[in-house]
CSV table of C-alpha atoms in Angstrom, one decimal:
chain,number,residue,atom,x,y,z
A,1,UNK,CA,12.1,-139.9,21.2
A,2,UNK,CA,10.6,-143.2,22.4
A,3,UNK,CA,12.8,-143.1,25.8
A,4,UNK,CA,10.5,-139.7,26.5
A,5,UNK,CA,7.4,-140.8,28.9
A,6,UNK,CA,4.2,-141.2,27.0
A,7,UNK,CA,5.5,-141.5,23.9
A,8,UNK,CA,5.3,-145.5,24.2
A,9,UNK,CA,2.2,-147.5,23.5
A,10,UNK,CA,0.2,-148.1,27.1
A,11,UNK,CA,1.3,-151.4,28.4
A,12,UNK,CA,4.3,-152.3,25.5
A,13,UNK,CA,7.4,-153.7,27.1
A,14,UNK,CA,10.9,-152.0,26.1
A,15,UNK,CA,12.2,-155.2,25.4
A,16,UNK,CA,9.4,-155.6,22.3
A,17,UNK,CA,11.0,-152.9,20.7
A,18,UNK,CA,14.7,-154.9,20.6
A,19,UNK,CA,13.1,-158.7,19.5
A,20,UNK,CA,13.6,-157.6,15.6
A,21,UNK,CA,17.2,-157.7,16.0
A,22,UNK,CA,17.8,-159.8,18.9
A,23,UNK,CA,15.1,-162.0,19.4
A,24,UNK,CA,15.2,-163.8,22.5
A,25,UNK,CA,14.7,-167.8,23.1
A,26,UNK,CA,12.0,-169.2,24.6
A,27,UNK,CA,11.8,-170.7,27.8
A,28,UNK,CA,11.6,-174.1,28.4
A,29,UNK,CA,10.0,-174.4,31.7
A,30,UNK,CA,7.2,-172.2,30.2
A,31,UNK,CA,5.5,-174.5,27.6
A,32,UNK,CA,3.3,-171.4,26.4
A,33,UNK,CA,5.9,-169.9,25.6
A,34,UNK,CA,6.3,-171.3,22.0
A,35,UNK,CA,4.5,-169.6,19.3
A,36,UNK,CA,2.3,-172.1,17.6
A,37,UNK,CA,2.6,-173.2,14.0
A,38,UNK,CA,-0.7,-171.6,12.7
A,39,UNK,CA,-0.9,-167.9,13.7
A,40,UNK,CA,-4.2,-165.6,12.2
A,41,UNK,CA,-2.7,-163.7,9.7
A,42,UNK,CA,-1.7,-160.0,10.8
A,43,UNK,CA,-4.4,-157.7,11.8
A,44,UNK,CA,-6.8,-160.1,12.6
A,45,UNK,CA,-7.6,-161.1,16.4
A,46,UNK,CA,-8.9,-164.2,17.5
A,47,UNK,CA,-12.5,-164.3,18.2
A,48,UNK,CA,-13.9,-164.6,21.8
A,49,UNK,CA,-14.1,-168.0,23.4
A,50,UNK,CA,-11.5,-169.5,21.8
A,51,UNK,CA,-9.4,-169.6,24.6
A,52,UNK,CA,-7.0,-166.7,23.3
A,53,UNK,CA,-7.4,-163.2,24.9
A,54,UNK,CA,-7.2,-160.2,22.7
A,55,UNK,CA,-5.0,-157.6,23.8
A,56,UNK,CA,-6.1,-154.3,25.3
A,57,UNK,CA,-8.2,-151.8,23.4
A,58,UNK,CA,-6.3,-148.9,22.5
A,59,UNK,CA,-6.9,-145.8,24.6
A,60,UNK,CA,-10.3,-143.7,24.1
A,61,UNK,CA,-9.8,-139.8,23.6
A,62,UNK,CA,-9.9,-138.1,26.6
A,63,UNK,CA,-8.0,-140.4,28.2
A,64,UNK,CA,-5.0,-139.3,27.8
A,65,UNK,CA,-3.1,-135.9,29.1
A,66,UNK,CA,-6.0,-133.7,28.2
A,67,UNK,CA,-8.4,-136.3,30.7
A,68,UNK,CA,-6.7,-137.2,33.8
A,69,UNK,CA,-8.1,-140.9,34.3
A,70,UNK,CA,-11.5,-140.1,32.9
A,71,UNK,CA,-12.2,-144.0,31.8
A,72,UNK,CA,-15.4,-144.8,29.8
A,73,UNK,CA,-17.7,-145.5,32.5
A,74,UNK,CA,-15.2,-145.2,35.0
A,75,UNK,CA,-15.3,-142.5,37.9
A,76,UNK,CA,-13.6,-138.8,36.5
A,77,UNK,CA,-10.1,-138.2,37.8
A,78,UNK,CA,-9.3,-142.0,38.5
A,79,UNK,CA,-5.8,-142.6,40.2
A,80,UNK,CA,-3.6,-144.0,37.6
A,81,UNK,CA,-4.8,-141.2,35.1
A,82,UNK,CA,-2.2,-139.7,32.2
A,83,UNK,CA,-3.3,-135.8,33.0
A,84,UNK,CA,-2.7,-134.0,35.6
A,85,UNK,CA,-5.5,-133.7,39.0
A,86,UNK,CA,-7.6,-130.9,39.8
A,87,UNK,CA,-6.2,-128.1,41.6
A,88,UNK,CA,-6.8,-127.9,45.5
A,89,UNK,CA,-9.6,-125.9,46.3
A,90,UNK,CA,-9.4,-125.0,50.4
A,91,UNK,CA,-11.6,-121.8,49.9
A,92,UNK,CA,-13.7,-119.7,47.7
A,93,UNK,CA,-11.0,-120.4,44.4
A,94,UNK,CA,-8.9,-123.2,43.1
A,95,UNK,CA,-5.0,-122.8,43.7
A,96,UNK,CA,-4.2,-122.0,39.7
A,97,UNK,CA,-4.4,-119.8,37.3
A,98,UNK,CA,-8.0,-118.5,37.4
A,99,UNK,CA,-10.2,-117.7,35.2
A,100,UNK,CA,-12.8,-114.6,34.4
A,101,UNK,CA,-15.8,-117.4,35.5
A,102,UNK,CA,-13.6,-118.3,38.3
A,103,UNK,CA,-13.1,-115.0,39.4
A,104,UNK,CA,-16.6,-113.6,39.9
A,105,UNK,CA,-18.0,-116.7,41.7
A,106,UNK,CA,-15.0,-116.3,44.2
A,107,UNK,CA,-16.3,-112.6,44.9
A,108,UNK,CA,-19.6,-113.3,45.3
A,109,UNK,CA,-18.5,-116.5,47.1
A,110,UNK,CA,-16.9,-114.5,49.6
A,111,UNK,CA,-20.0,-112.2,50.0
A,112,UNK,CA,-22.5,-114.9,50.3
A,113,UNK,CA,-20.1,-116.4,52.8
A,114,UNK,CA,-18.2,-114.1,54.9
A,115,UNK,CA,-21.2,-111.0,54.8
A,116,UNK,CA,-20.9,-110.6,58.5
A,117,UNK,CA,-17.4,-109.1,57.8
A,118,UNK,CA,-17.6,-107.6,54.4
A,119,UNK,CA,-21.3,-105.7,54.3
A,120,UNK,CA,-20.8,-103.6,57.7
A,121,UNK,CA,-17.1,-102.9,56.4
A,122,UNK,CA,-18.3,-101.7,52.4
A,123,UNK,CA,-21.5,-100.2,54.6
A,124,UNK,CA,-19.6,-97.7,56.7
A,125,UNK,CA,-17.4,-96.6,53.7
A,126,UNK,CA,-20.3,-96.3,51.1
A,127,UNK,CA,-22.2,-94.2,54.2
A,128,UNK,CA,-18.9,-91.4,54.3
A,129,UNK,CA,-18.9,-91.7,50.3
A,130,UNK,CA,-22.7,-90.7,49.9
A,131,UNK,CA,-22.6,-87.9,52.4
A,132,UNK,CA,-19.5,-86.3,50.7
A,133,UNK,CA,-21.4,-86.5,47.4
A,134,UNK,CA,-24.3,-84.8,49.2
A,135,UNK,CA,-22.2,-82.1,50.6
A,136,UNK,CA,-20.6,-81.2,47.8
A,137,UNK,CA,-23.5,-80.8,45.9
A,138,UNK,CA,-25.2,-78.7,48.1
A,139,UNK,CA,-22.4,-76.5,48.7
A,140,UNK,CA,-19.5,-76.5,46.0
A,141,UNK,CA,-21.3,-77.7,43.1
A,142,UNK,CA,-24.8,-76.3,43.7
A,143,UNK,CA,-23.6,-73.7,41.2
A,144,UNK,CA,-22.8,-76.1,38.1
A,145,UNK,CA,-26.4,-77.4,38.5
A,146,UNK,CA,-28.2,-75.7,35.8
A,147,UNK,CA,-31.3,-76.4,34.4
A,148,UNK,CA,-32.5,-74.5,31.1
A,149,UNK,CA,-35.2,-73.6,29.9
A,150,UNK,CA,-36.8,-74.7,26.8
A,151,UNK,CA,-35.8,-71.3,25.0
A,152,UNK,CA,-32.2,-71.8,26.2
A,153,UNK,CA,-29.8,-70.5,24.2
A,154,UNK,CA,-26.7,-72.9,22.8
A,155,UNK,CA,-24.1,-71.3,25.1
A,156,UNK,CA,-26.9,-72.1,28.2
A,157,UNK,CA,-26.9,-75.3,27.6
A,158,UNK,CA,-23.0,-75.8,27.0
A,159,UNK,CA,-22.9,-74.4,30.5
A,160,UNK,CA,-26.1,-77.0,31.7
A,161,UNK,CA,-23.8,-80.3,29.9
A,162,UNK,CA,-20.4,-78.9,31.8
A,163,UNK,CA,-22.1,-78.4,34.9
A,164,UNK,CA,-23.5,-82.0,34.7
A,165,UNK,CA,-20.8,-83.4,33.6
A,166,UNK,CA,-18.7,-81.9,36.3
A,167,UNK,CA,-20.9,-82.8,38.9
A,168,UNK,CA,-20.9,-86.5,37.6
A,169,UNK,CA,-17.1,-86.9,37.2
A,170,UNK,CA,-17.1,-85.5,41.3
A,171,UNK,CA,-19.2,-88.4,42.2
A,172,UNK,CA,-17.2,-90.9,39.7
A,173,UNK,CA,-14.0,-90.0,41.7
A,174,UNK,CA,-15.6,-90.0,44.9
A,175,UNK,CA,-16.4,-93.7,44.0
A,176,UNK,CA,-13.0,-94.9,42.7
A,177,UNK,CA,-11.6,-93.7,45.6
A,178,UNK,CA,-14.0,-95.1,48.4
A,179,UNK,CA,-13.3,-98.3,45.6
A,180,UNK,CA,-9.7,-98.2,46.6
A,181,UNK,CA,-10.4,-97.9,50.6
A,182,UNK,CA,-12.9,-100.5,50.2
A,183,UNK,CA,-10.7,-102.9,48.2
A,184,UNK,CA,-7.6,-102.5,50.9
A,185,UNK,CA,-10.0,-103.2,53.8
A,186,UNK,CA,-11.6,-106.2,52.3
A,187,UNK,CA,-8.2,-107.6,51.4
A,188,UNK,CA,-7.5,-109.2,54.4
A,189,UNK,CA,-10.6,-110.8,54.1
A,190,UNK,CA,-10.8,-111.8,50.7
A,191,UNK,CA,-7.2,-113.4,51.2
A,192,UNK,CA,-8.0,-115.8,54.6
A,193,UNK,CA,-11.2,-117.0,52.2
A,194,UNK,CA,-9.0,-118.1,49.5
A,195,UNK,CA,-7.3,-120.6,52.5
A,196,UNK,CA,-10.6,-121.4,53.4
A,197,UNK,CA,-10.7,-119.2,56.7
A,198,UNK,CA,-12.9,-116.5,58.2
A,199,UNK,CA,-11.8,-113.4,59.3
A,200,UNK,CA,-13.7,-110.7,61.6
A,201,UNK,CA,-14.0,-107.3,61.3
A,202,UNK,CA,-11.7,-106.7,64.0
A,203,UNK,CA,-9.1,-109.0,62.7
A,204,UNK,CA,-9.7,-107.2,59.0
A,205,UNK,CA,-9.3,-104.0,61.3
A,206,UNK,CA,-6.1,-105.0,63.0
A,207,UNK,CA,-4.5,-106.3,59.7
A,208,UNK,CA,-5.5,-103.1,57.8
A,209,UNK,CA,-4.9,-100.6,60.5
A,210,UNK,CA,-0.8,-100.3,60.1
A,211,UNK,CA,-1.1,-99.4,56.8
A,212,UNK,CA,-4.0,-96.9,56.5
A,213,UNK,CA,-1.8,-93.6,56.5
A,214,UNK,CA,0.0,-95.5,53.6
A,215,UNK,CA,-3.5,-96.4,51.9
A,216,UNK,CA,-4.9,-92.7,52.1
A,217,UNK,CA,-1.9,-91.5,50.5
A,218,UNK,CA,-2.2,-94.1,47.6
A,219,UNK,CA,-5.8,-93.0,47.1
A,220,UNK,CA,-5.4,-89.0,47.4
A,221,UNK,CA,-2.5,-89.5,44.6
A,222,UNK,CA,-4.5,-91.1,42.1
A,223,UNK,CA,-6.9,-89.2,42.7
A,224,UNK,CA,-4.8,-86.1,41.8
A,225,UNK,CA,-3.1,-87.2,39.2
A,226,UNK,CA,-6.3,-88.0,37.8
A,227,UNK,CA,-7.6,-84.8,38.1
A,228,UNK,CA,-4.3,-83.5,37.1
A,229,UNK,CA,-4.7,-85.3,33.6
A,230,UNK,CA,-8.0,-84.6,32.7
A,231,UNK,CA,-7.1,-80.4,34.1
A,232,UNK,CA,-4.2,-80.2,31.3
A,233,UNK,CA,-6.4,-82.2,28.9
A,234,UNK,CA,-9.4,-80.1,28.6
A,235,UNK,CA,-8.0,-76.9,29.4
A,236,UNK,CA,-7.0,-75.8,25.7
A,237,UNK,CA,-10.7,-76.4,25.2
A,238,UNK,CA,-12.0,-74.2,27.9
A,239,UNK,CA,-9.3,-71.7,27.1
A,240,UNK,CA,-10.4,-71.3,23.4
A,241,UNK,CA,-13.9,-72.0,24.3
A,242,UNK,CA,-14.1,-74.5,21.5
A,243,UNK,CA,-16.7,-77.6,22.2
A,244,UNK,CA,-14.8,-80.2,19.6
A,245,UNK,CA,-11.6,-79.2,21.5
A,246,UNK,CA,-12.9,-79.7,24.8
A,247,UNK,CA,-14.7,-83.3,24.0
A,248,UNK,CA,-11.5,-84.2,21.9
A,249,UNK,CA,-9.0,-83.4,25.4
A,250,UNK,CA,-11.7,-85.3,27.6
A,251,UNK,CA,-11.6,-88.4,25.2
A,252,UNK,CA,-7.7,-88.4,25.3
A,253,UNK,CA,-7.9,-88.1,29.5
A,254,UNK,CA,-10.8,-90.6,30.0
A,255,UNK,CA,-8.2,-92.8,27.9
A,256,UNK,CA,-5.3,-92.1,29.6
A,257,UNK,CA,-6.9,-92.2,32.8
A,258,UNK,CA,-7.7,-95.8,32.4
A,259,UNK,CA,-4.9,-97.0,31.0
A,260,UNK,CA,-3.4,-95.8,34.2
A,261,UNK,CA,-6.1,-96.7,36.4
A,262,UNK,CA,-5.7,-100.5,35.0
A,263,UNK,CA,-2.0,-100.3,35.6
A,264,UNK,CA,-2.2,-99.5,39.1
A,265,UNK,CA,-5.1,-101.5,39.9
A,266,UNK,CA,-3.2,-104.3,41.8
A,267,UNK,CA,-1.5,-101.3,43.9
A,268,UNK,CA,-3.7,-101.4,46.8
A,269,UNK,CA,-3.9,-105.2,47.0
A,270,UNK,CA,-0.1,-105.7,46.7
A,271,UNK,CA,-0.2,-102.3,49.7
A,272,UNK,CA,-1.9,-104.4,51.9
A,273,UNK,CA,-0.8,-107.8,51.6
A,274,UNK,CA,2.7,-107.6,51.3
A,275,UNK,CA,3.3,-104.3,53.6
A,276,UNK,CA,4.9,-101.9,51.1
A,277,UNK,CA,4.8,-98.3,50.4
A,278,UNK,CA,3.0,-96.3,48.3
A,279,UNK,CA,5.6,-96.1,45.3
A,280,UNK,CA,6.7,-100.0,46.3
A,281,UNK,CA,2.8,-100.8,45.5
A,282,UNK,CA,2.7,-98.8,42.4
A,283,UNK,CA,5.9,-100.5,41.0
A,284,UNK,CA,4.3,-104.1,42.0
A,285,UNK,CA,1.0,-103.2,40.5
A,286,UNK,CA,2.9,-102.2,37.2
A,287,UNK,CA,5.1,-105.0,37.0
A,288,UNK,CA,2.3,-107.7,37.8
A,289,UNK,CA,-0.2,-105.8,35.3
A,290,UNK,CA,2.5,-105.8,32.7
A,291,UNK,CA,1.9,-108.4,29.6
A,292,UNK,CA,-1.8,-108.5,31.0
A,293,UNK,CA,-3.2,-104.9,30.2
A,294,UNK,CA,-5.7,-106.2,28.4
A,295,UNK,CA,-7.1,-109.4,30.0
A,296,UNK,CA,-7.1,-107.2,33.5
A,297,UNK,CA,-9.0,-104.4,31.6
A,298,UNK,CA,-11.5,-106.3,30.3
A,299,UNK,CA,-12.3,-108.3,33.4
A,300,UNK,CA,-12.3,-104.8,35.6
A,301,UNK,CA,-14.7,-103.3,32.8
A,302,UNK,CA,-17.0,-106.6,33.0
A,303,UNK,CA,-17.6,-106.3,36.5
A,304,UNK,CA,-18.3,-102.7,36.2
A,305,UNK,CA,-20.8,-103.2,34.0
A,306,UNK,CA,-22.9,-106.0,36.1
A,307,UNK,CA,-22.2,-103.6,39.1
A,308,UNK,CA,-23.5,-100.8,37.6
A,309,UNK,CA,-26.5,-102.4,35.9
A,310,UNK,CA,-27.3,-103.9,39.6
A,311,UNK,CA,-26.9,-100.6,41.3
A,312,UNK,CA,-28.6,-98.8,38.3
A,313,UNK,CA,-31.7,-101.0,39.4
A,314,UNK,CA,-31.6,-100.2,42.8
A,315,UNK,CA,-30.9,-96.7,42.9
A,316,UNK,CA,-33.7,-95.8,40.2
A,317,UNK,CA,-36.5,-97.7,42.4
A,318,UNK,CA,-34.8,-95.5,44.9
A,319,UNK,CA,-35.5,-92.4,43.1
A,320,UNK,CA,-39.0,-93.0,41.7
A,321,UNK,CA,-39.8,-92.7,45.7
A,322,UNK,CA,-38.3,-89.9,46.2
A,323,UNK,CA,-39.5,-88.6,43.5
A,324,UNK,CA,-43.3,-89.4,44.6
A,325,UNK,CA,-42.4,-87.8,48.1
A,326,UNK,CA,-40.8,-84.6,46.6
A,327,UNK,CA,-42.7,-81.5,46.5
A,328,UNK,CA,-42.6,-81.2,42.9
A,329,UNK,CA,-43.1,-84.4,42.0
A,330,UNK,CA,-42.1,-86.5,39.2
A,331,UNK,CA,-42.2,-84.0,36.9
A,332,UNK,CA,-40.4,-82.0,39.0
A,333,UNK,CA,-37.3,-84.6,38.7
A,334,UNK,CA,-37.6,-85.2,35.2
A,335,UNK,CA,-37.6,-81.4,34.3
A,336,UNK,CA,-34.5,-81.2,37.2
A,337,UNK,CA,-36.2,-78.7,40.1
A,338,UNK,CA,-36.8,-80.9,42.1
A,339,UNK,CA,-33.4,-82.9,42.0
A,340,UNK,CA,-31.7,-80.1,44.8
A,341,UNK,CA,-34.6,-81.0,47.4
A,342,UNK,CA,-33.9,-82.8,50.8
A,343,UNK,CA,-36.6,-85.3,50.4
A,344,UNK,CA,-35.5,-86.4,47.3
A,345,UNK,CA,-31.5,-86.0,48.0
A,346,UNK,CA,-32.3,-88.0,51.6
A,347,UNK,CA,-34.5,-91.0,49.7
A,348,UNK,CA,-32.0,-91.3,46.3
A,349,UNK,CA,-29.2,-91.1,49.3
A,350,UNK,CA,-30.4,-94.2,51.1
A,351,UNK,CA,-31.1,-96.0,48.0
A,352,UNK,CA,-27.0,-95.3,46.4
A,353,UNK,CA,-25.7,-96.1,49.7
A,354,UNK,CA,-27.6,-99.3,49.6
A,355,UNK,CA,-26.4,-100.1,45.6
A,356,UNK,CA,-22.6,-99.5,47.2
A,357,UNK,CA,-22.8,-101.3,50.0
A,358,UNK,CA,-23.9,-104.3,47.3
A,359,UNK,CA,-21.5,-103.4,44.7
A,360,UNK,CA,-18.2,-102.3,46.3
A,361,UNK,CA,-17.3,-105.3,47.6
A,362,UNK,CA,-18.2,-107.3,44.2
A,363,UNK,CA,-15.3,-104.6,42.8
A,364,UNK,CA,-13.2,-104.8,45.4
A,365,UNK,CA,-13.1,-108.8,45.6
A,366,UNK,CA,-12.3,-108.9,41.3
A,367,UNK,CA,-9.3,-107.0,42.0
A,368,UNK,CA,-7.9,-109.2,45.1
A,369,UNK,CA,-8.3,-112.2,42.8
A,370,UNK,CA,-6.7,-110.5,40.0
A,371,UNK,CA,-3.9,-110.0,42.1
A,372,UNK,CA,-3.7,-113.5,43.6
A,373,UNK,CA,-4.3,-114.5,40.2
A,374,UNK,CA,-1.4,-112.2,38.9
A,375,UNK,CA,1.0,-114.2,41.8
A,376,UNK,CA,-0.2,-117.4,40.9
A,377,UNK,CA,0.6,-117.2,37.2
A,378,UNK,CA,4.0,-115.0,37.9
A,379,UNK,CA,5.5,-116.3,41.2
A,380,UNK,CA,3.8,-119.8,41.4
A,381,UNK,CA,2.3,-118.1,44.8
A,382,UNK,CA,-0.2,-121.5,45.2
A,383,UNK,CA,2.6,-123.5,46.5
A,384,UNK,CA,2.8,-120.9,49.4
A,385,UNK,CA,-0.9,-120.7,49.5
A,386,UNK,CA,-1.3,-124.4,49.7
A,387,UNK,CA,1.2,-124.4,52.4
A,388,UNK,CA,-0.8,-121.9,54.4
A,389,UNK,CA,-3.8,-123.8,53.7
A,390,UNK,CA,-2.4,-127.0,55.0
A,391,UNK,CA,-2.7,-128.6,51.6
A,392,UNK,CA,-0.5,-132.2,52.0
A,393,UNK,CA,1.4,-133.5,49.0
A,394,UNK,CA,0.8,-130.4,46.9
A,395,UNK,CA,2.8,-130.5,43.8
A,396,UNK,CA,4.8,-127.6,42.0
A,397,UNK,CA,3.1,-128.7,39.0
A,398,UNK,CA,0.0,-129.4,39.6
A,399,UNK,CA,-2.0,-126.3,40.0
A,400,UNK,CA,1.2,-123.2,39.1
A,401,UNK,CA,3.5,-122.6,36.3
A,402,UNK,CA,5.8,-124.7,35.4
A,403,UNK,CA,9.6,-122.7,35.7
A,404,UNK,CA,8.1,-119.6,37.8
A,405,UNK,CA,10.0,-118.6,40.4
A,406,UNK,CA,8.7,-118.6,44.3
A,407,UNK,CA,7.1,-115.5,45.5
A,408,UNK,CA,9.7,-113.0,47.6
A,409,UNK,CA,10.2,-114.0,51.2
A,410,UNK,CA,7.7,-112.0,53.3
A,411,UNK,CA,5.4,-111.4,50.8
């Protein structure tokens, strides 16, 4: 155990270890050599100024592994430290395993940074999102927006919470799935800031352009399958016309839907970056989730609550205008006739457009650096990042896991 590195007292000689049993003569051309007659009895030291000099003072905590060099008084990170140095840094995120801190300022990092590229990008797609919404409320779903009276009767306003809650679970979809275009767009972005580099939006075009047909078909079959779950789910309800059955089957698919949603949330990251196809991606996504579920579903469920408490914000300053402009007024909102008029649709438009065009890229920039993160834990992919960086001298160990593997060639 004592031939192990680190296991020896700082600054003790091997040979000390051997004088017990073969103690070794001293040297006559050295005449301090010789130990002298009288000798402080053991444990004591001599005390200053009398010529002797006291050995070293044992190591402080914190200067060991768990402190890389950190010296009382002395400059952190020191050369000549026991632990190991801090990770290389050459853009918005350290090159090693990140964490949830980590992770959220690199997205907003990236925003504040590169928002040349990323707001007219998340802009454009959160413009498309908002005027489906508004289509499909004026046309499709104008018919599940029912507003009762106060002398409704129960079964009116079962049919007033499905409509609403039909009309909601439209736009939530709408969302996730302008989230998922969003997220595969920005990649390209989000990646060249982790080396440190900037990327236009004609570069993020050009990167992101083979791969579209790919990343449309990704989206459109979540989005299905979603639908398809929550369908089968809440049909027995409808069918028997049972409200306890029908909230029980859309618990169940709400579950199920995120459990999913959370296992394929690297898909269109992994899409992108490494060029595969749509079942390819969905296999990574699973594979790189896997043994992390929870840690992924937490972080994803943290940012969408800051995101939606900051586009909550924006969008209800938003609708109080429109709300003052409308015909009906305030009240007329708050009672729901006015909610289906232009004025108000046009003003509370502008307003959710704006809280996308803020959030989406927050989203979209958690789940790149969950996958990178996911790489970086699982196929030590900082070495390759460092290398692409044009990090010198960077160690295996010094910001990966020890024993991973490299990443795939052409990944």
């Amino acid at each position: 155990m004592n031939d192990s590195p680190g296991w020896a007292s700082p600054g003790s000689d091997p040979s000390d270890r051997e004088q017990g049993a073969n103690p070794q003569p001293a040297q006559p051309d050295r005449p301090d050599s010789k130990w002298s007659a009288e000798q402080p009895p053991p444990g004591q030291w001599s005390n200053p100024g009398t010529g002797q000099t006291p050995p070293p003072a044992p190591p402080q905590p914190g200067a060991g592994w768990g402190g890389y060099g950190k010296q009382p008084g002395g400059p952190p990170y020191a050369p000549g430290g026991w632990g190991k140095p801090p990770a290389a840094k050459p853009g918005v995120i350290p090159l090693r395993p990140l964490g949830l801190g980590e992770i959220l300022d690199g997205a907003v990092t990236t925003m504040r940074t590169h928002w040349r590229s990323v707001l007219p990008l998340t802009l454009a797609v959160a413009v498309v999102i908002q005027l489906i919404s508004l289509s499909l409320q004026r046309t499709v779903l104008s018919d599940f927006l029912v507003t009762p009276d106060e002398n409704a009767t129960p079964d009116e306003l079962l049919d007033s919470l499905g409509g609403s809650l039909v009309v909601s679970l439209t736009d939530s979809f709408i969302q996730l799935v302008g989230s998922v275009i969003v997220t595969a767009l920005l990649t390209m972005i989000f990646s060249k800031a982790v080396l440190g580099q900037a990327s236009s939006i004609r570069e993020a075009w050009h990167g992101a352009r083979p791969q579209l047909p790919k990343l449309a078909g990704l989206a459109l079959l979540l989005t299905l399958g979603a639908l398809a779950i929550a369908a089968v789910l809440m049909l027995p309800g409808v069918a028997a016309g049972s409200v306890g059955l029908l909230v029980f089957g859309l618990i169940v698919a709400l579950g199920l839907i995120a459990w999913l949603w959370t296992k394929f949330a690297l898909a269109s990251p992994a899409l992108m970056l490494e060029r595969a196809g749509i079942a390819q991606s969905l296999r990574r996504s699973s594979k790189l989730v896997g043994g992390s579920w929870w840690r992924i579903f937490g972080i994803s469920v943290l940012t969408n609550i800051i995101t939606g408490f900051v586009a909550g914000l924006i969008v209800a300053v938003f609708t109080f205008i429109g709300g003052l402009v409308s015909s009906d007024g305030l009240s007329g909102v708050l009672d729901g006739r006015g909610v289906d008029s232009w004025p108000f649709l046009i003003i509370s438009g502008i307003g959710t457009v704006i809280a996308l065009t803020i959030v989406l890229p927050m989203q979209a920039g958690v789940t790149v650096l969950l996958y990178i993160d996911q790489r970086i834990r699982r196929e030590a992919l900082d070495l390759e990042l460092a290398r692409a960086a044009g990090v010198e001298n960077y160690g295996g160990n010094q910001g990966g896991t020890p024993g991973s593997t490299p990443p795939p060639a052409g990944s």
